[in-house]
XYZ file of C-alpha atoms in Angstrom:
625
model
C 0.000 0.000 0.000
C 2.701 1.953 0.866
C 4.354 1.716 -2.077
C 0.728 2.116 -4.510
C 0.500 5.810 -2.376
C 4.646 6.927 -3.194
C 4.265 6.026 -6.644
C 0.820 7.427 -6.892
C 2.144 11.002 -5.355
C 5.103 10.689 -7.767
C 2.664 10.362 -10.540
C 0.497 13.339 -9.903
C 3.714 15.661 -9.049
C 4.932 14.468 -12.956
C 5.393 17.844 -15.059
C 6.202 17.861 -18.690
C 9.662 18.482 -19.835
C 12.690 16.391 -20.696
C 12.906 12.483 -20.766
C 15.870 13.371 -17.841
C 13.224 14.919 -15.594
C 10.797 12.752 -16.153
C 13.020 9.470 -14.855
C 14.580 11.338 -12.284
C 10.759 12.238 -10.763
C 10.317 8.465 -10.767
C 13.046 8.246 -7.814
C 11.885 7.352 -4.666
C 13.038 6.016 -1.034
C 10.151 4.669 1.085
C 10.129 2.945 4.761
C 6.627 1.649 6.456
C 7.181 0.302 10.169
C 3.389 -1.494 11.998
C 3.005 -2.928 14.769
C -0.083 -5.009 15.425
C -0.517 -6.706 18.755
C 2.693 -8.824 18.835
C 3.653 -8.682 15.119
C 6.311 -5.921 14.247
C 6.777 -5.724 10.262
C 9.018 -2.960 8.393
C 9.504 -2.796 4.494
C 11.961 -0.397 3.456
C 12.301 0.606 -0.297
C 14.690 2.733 -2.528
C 14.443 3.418 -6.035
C 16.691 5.307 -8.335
C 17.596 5.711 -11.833
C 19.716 8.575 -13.360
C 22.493 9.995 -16.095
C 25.704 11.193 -14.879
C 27.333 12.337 -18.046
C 28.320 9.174 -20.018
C 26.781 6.961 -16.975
C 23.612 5.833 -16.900
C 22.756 4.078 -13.169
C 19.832 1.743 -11.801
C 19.392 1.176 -8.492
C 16.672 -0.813 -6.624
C 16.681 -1.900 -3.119
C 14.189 -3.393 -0.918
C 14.208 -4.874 2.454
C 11.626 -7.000 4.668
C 11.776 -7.512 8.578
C 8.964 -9.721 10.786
C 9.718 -9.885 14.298
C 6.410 -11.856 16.164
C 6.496 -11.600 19.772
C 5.923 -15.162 20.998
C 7.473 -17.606 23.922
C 10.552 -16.584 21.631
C 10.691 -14.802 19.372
C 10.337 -15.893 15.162
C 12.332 -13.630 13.087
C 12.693 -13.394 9.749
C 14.582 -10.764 7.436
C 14.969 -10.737 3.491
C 16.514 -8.363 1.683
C 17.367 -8.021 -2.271
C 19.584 -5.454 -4.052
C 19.816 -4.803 -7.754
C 22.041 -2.079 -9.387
C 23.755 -1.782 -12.856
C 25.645 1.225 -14.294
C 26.326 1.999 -17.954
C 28.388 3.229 -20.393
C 27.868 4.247 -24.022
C 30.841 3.993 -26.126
C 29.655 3.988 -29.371
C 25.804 5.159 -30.515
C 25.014 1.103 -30.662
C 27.290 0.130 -28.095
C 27.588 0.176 -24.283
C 29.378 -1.199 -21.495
C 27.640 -3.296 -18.679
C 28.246 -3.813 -15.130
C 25.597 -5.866 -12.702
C 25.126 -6.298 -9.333
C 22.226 -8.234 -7.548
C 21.936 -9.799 -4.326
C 19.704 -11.810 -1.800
C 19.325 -12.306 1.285
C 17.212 -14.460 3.939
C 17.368 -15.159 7.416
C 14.618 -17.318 9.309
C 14.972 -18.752 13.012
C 11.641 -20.497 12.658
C 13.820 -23.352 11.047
C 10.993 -24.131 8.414
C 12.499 -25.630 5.137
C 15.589 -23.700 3.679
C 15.530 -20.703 6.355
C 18.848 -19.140 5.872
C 19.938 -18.868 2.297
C 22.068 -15.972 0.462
C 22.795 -15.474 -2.787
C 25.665 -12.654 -5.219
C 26.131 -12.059 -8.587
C 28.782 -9.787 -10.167
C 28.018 -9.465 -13.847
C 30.308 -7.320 -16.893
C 29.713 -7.225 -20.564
C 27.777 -4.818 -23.257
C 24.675 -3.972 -24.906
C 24.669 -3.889 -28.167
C 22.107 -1.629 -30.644
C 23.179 -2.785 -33.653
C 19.961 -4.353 -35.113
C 16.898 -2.782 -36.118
C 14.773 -2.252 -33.139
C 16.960 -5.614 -30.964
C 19.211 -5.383 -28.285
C 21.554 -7.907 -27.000
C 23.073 -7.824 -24.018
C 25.593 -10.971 -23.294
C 27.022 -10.513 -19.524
C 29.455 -12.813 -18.112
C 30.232 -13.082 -14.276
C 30.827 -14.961 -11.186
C 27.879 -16.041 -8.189
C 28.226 -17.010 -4.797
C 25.659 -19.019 -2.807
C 25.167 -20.016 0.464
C 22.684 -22.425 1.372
C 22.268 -24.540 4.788
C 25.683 -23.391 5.450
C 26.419 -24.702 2.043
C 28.721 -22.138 0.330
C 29.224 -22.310 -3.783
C 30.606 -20.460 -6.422
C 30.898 -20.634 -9.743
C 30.736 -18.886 -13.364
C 27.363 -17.320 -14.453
C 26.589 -16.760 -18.024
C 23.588 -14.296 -18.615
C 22.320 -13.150 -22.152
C 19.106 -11.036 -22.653
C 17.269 -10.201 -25.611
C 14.836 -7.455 -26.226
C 13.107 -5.366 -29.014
C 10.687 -2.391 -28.940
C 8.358 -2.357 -31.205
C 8.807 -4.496 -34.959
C 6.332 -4.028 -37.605
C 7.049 -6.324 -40.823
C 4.028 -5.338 -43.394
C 1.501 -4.209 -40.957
C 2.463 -7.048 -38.287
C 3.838 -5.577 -34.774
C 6.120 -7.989 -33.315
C 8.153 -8.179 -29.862
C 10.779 -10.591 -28.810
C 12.018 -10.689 -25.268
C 14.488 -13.868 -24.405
C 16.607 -14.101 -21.018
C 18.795 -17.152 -20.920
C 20.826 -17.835 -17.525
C 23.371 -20.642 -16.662
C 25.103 -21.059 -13.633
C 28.063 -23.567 -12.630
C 27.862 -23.384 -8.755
C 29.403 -27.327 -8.645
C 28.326 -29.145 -7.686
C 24.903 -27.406 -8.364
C 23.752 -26.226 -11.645
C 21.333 -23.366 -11.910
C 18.978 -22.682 -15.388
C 16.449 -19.670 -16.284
C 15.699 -19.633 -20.011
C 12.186 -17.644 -20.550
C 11.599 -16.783 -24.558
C 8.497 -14.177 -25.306
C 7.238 -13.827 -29.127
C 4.162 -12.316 -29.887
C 2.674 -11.087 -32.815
C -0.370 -8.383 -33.421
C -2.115 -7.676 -36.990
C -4.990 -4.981 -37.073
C -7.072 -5.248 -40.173
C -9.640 -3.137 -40.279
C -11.636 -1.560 -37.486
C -11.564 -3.702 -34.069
C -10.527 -6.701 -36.481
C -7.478 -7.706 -35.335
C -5.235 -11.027 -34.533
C -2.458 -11.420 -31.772
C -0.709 -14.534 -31.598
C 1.970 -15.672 -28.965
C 4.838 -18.138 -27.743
C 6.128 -18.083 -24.698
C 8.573 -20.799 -23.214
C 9.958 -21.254 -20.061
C 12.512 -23.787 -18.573
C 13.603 -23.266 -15.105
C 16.076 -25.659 -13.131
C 17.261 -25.953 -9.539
C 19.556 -27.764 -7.082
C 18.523 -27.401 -3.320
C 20.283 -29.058 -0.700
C 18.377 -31.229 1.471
C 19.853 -33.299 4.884
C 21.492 -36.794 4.232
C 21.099 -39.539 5.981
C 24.095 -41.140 7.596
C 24.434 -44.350 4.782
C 24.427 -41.329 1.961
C 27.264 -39.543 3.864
C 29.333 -42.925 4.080
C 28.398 -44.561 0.695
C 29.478 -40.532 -1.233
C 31.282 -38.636 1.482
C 29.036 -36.060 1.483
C 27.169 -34.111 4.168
C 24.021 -33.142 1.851
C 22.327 -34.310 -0.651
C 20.637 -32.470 -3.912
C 17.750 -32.255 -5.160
C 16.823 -31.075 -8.641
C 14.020 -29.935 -9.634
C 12.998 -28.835 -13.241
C 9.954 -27.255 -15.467
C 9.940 -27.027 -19.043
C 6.418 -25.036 -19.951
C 5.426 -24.592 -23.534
C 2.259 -21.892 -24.407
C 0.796 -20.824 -27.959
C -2.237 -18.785 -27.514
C -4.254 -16.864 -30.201
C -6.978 -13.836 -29.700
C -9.171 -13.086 -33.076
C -11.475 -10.166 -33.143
C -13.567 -10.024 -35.835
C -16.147 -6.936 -36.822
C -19.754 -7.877 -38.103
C -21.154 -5.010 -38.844
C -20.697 -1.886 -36.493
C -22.944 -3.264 -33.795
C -21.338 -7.057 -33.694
C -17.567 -7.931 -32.530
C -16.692 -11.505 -32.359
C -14.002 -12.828 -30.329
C -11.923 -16.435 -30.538
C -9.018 -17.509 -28.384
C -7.731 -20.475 -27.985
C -4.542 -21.668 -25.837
C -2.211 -24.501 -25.710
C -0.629 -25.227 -22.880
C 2.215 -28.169 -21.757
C 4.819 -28.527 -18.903
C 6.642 -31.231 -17.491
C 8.304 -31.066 -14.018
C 10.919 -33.168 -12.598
C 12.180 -33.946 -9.182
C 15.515 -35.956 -8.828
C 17.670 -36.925 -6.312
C 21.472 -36.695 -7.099
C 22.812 -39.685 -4.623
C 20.765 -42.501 -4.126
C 21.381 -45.912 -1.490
C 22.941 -48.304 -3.696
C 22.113 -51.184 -1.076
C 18.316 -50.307 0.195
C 16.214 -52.851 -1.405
C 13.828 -50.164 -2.080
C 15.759 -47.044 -2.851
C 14.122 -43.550 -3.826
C 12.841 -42.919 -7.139
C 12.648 -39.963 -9.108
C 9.519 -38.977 -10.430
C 8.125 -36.773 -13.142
C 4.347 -34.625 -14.092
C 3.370 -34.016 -17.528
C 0.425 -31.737 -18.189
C -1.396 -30.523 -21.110
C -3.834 -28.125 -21.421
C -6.131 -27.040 -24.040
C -8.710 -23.947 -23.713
C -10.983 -22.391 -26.291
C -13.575 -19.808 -26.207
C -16.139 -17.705 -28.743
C -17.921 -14.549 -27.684
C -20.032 -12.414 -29.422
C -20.703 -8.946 -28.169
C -23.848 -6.816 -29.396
C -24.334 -2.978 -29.132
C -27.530 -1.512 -29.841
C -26.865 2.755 -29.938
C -25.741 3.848 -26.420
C -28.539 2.287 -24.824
C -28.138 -1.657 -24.876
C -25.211 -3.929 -25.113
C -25.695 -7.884 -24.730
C -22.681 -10.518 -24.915
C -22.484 -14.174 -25.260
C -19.545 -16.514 -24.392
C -19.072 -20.176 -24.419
C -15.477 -21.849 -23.424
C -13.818 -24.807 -22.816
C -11.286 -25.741 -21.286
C -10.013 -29.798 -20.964
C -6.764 -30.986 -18.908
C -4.868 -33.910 -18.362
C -1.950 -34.338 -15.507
C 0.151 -37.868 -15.735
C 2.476 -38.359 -12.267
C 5.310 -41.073 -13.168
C 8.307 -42.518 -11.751
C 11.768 -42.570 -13.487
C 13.177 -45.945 -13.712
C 15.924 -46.609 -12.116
C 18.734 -49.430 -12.681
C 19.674 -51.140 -9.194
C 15.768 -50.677 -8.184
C 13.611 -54.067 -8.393
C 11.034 -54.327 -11.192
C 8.207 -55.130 -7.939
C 9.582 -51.678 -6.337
C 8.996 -50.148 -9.145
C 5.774 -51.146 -9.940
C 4.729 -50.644 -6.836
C 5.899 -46.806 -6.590
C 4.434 -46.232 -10.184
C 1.301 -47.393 -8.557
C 1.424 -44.847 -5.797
C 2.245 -41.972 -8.516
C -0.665 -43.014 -11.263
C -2.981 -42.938 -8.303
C -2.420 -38.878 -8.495
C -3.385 -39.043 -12.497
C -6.414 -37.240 -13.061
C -8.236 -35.402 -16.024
C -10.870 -32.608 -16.101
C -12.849 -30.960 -18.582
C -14.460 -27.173 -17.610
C -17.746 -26.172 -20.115
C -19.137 -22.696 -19.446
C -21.595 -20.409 -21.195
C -21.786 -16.638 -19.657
C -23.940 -13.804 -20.677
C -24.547 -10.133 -20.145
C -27.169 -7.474 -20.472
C -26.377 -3.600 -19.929
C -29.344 -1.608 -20.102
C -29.044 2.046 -20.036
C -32.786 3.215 -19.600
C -31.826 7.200 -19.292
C -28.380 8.601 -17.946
C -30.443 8.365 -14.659
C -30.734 4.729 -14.629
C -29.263 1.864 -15.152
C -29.394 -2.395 -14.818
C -26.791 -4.637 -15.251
C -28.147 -8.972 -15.828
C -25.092 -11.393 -15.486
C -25.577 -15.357 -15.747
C -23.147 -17.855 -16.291
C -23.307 -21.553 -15.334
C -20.365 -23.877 -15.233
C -20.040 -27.947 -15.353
C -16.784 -29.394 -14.299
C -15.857 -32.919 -14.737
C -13.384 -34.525 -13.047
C -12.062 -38.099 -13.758
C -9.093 -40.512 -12.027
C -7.955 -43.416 -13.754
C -6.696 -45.273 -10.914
C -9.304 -47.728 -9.227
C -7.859 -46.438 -5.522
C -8.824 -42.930 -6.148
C -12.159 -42.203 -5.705
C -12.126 -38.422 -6.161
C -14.117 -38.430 -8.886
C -16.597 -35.657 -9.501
C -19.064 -33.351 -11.075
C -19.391 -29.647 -10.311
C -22.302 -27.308 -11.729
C -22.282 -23.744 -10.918
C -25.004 -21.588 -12.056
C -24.154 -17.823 -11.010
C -26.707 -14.941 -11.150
C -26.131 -11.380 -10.803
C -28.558 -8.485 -10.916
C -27.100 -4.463 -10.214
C -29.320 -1.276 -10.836
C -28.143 2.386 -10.896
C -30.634 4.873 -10.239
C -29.653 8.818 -9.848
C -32.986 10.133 -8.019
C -32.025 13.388 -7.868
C -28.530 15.389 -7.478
C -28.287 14.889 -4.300
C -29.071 10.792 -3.374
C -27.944 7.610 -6.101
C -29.159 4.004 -5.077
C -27.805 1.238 -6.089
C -29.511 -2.119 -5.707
C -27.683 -5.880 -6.491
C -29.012 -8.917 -6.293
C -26.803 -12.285 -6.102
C -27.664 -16.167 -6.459
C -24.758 -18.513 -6.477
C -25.748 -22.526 -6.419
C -23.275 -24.793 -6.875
C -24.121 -28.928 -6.526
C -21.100 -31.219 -5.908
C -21.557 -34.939 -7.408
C -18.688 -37.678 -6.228
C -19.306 -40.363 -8.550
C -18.030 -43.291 -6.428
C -20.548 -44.575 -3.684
C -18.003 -44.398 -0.904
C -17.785 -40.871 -1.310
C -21.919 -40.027 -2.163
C -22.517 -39.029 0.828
C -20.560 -35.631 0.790
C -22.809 -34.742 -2.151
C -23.815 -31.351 -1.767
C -25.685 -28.497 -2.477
C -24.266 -25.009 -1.690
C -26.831 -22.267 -2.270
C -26.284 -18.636 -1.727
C -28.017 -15.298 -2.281
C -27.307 -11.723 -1.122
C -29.122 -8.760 -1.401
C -27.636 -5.228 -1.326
C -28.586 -2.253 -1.563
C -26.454 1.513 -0.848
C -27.495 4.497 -0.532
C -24.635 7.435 -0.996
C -26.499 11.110 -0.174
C -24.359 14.114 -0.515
C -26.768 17.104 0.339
C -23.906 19.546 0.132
C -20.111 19.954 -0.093
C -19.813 19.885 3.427
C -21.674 16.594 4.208
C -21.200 13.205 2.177
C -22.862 10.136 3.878
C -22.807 6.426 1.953
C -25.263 3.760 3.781
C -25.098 -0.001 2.878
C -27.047 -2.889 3.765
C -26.767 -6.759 3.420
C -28.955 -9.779 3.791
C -27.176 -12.437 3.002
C -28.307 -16.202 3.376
C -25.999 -19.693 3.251
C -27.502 -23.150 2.722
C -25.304 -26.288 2.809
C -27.223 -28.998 1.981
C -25.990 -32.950 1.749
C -27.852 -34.907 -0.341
C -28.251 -37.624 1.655
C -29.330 -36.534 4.964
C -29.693 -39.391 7.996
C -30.802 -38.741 11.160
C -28.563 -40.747 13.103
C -25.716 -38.965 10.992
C -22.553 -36.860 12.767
C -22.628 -34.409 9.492
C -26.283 -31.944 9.153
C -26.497 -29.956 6.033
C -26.218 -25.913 7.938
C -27.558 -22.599 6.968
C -25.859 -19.500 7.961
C -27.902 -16.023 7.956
C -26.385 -12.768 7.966
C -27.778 -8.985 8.472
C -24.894 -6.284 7.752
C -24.881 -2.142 7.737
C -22.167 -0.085 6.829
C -22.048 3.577 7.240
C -19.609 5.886 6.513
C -20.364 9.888 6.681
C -18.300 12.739 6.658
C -19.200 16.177 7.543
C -16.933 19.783 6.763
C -17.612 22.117 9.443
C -14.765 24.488 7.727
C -12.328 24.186 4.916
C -10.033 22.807 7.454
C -12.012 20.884 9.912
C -14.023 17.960 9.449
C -15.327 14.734 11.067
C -15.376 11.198 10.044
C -17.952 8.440 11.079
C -17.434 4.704 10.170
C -19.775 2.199 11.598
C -20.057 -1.359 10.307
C -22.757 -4.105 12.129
C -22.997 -7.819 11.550
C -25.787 -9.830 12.971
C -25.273 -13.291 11.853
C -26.858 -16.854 13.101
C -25.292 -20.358 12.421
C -27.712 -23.729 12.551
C -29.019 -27.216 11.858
C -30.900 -27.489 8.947
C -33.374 -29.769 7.382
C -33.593 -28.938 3.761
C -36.759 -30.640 2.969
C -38.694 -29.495 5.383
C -37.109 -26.107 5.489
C -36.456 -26.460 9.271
C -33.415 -24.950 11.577
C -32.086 -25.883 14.616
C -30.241 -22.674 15.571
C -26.657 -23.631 16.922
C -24.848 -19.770 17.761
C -25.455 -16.906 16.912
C -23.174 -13.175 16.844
C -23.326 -9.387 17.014
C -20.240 -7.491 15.672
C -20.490 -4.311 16.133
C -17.309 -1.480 15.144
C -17.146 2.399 15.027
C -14.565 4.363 14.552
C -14.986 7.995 15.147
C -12.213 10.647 14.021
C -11.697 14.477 14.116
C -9.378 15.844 10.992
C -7.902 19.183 11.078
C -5.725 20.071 8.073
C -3.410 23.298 9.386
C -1.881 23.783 5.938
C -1.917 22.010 2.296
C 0.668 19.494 3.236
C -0.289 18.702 7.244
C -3.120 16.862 8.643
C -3.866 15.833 12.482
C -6.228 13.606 13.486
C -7.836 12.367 16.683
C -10.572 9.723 17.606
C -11.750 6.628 19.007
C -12.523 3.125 17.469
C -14.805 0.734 19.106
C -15.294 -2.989 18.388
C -17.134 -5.363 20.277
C -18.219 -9.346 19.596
C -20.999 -11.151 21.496
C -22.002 -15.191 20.886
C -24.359 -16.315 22.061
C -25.418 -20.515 21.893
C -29.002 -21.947 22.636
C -30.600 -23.563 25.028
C -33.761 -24.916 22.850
C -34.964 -20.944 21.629
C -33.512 -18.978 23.966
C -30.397 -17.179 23.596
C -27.454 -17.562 26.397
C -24.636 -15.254 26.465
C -21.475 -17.423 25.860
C -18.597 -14.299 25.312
C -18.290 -10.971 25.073
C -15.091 -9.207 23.910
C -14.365 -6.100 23.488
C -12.144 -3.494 22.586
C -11.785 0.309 22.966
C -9.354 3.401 22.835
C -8.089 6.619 21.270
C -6.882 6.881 17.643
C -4.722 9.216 15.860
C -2.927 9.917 13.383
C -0.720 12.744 11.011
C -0.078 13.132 7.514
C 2.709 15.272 6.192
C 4.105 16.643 2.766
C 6.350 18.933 3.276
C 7.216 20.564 -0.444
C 5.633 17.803 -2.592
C 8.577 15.441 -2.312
C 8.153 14.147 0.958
C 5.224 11.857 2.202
C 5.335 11.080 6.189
C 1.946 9.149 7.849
C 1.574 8.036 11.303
C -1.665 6.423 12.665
C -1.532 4.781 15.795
C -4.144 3.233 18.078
C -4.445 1.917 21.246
C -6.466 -0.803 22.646
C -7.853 -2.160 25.993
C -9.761 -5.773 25.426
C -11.697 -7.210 27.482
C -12.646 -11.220 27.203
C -15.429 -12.491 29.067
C -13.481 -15.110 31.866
C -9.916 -13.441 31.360
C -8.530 -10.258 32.278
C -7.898 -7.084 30.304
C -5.248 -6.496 28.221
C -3.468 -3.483 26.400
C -2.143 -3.335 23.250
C 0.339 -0.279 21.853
C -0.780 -0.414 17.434
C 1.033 1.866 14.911
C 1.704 1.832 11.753
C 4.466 4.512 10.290
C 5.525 5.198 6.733
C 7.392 8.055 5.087
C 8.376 8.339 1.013
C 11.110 10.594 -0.407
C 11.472 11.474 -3.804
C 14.816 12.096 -5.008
């Protein structure tokens, strides 16, 4: 958020005048420090580009801390660093130096929790191609992983192009390939982009694209004591690889000036790998590697309709189908009856699916005054496991209905109404898994209500009635599992009111009554199991004592009450609650300095327990260089 609001300030500060000023208003140096309860987070931030006569230098910097405060305390710390500088030498040459670095540091002592990584990178960049650059860089990288330190030689080469037309057709090419020799790990990035757009006539038009991607990487994981005697090492390696393969293709296609028709269709395959470098040479039943293959195809046709300014209708219908294969590498000293029975446990993951969906949408405009919105769409999934021991498979049907209405009654007050129904009925197709078949109906009804009387008071009202209905199909009455319902009644409202130019108070209020229970579908009956009041409101006072500083003071309130049942009546289980001053300051001194500080404290209150305080703030301030 922090970072949204710098570069959003940067943005509306932007003057015209050179292509210098204009990156140098894009530098910025940012730091946000919260607290909340026992979590402590900061995220600190610097950007900066710039020319300094026949340099050119990139800088980008960015750092995360979470300390949480618990019988000891879990922190963890990453930080990453990237900065090149440049030098032109000739108009389509330049020299290149990198520099990038990682950093992370975990005491929780989940997976790889301290890890580091450096890269020192020289070559050029070279402009001598229509529209291409290629920039080959050569260097050296240092790892350190589990206390495992490598080095080795890293080769990186990237490929880019602006804009290439060839007879009407815009192309763009964008490669990166990177190798690295860290023995005895090997590290691979190779990502190729190709795309290319043809406009015919009017909104007729055609992109096509290709985009590859092979990624590999050696992690060190703990051996076990025959590994480290059998290869003299301390850890093993595992590798792990993807090789992803897309071709997708968007046709729009005019019919007239009222009609556009639309076609895609994507293809889509990867395969992923997971091997272990040293393997027991004298377990009977030693570890396998295993592969996943997938392959995806999608394809879709919408037509879109526009009748003056007044009506527009579309129609879709897509498809998608997909198939995943799991596999296990063979493997020389393993047993055929090993193997067969480890290819077993992987071809039980196998599983294909095929998505059908037809959507539709009406936009009504009945005057500038009013308007309606109709969206439907239903959905079938089918979902389908080979293997005889998996018994996941399924059907899923979603029908989705959506219903929104503008309506400007007069300058002063706009309602909007909407109007939601989302069913969804979930089929398992083997009998020892019928009896989670379910129905899952919801609808929701909301309207809002935003009356601004005068400059100096704005006041937006919502309201929510929303209602949940779980429903097994099979429903027993000696059963553990009860289909449920789950009611809700919410109001939001949020008012502000100018008593000057400089003064001005701020009202937020949000209530939630919701109930939780039994219910009998057929007969439309509920046993009510709990039911809750959550109630907050946050008041605040804002005076602004010049253009670029605002104080504010206040209070915020939140309080939670359950209740359970004793046949109807309602017994109090809990009630928490929690209470104290706000406040807060925003500062911008001179337009290139942001500073905001809004901090809160808190006294809760649980029923059976005793009260605690909490200290809350959240602090962030943005520079622009």
């Amino acid at each position: 958020m922090l970072f949204s609001q710098g570069a959003a300030a940067t943005s509306e500060r932007a003057v015209p005048g050179s292509g210098q000023r204009s990156l140098q208003q894009q530098n910025i140096a940012s730091i946000l420090f919260d607290k909340s309860l026992n979590t402590y987070r900061w995220i600190g931030r610097a950007i900066y580009s710039n020319t300094v006569g026949p340099f050119s230098l990139q800088f980008n910097e960015q750092f995360l801390s979470t300390l949480v405060r618990a019988d000891r305390k879990l922190i963890t710390d990453e930080q990453s660093l990237d900065f090149s500088v440049k030098r032109r030498i000739i108009n389509s040459l330049q020299a290149t130096g990198r520099a990038s670095s990682f950093i992370l540091s975990d005491n929780r002592s989940i997976g790889i929790s301290n890890a580091s990584s450096h890269a020192f990178y020289g070559g050029i960049q070279y402009f001598g191609f229509h529209h291409l650059t290629l920039e080959p860089l050569v260097g050296m990288r240092f790892d350190n992983q589990i206390d495992q330190r490598d080095r080795g030689l890293s080769l990186l080469m990237n490929v880019l192009s602006d804009s290439l037309e060839f007879d009407g057709y815009q192309t763009e090419l964008n490669a990166r390939f990177q190798y690295d020799k860290l023995d005895p790990r090997k590290l691979e990035t190779h990502r190729v982009l190709a795309r290319i757009d043809k406009v015919f006539f009017g909104q007729t038009r055609n992109s096509l694209k290709v985009q590859y991607n092979r990624n590999r990487r050696d992690f060190y994981v703990p051996a076990d004591p025959t590994i480290q005697q059998q290869y003299n090492v301390t850890h093993n390696i595992e590798t792990r690889s993807e090789h992803a393969l897309t071709l997708s293709d968007s046709l729009d296609y005019n019919l007239g000036k009222q009609t556009l028709l639309t076609f895609q269709g994507n293809l889509f395959t990867r395969e992923i790998t997971r091997e272990t470098r040293y393997k027991h040479i004298t377990v009977r039943r030693p570890a396998l590697d295993t592969e996943v293959n997938e392959l995806r195809i999608e394809g879709s046709a919408e037509a879109r309709y526009k009748l003056g300014h007044n009506l527009r209708t579309s129609l879709k219908v897509a498809y998608q189908e997909r198939d995943e294969k799991h596999a296990v590498q063979p493997e020389e000293t393993a047993l055929q009856f090993d193997l067969d029975s480890l290819s077993r446990v992987e071809e039980r993951k196998n599983n294909h699916s095929r998505r059908t969906m037809l959507a539709s949408k009406l936009d009504v405009e009945f005057s500038r005054a009013h308007v309606a919105s109709l969206t439907a769409s239903g959905n079938l999934l089918r979902y389908d496991t080979p293997s005889l021991a998996n018994n996941d498979d399924r059907d899923e049907l979603w029908y989705i209905l959506n219903l929104a209405t503008f309506h400007q009654l007069n300058q002063h007050l706009n309602v909007t109404f909407m109007v939601d129904a989302n069913l969804v009925h979930l089929v398992y197709l083997s009998s020892s898994r019928s009896a989670d078949n379910i129905w899952n109906r919801i609808f929701r009804l909301k309207p809002r209500l935003e009356y601004i009387p005068s400059t100096n008071l704005t006041t937006i009202n919502t309201f929510e009635v929303l209602a949940n209905y779980t429903v097994y199909d099979f429903e027993f009455v000696t059963s553990q599992v009860r289909s449920f319902a789950f009611r809700q009644f919410a109001f939001v409202d949020s008012t502000t009111i100018h008593f000057t130019k400089r003064t001005a108070v701020e009202w937020f209020s949000h209530i939630r009554l919701y109930e939780r229970g039994e219910l009998r579908w057929h007969s439309f009956s509920e046993r009510p199991v709990n039911y809750f009041e959550d109630k907050t409101i946050i008041g605040t006072l804002q005076h602004q004592v010049n253009p670029g500083l605002l104080f504010s003071i206040g209070i915020r309130y939140f309080s939670q009450s359950r209740f359970s049942y004793v046949g109807r009546e309602r017994i109090l289980e809990y009630f928490l609650r929690s209470i104290g001053p706000i406040t807060g300051i925003l500062w911008n001194p001179g337009g290139r300095m942001d500073f905001s500080l809004k901090g809160w404290y808190e006294q809760q209150s649980l029923t059976g327990l005793p009260k605690r305080s909490y200290a809350n703030m959240t602090m962030s301030l943005s520079v622009s260089m």
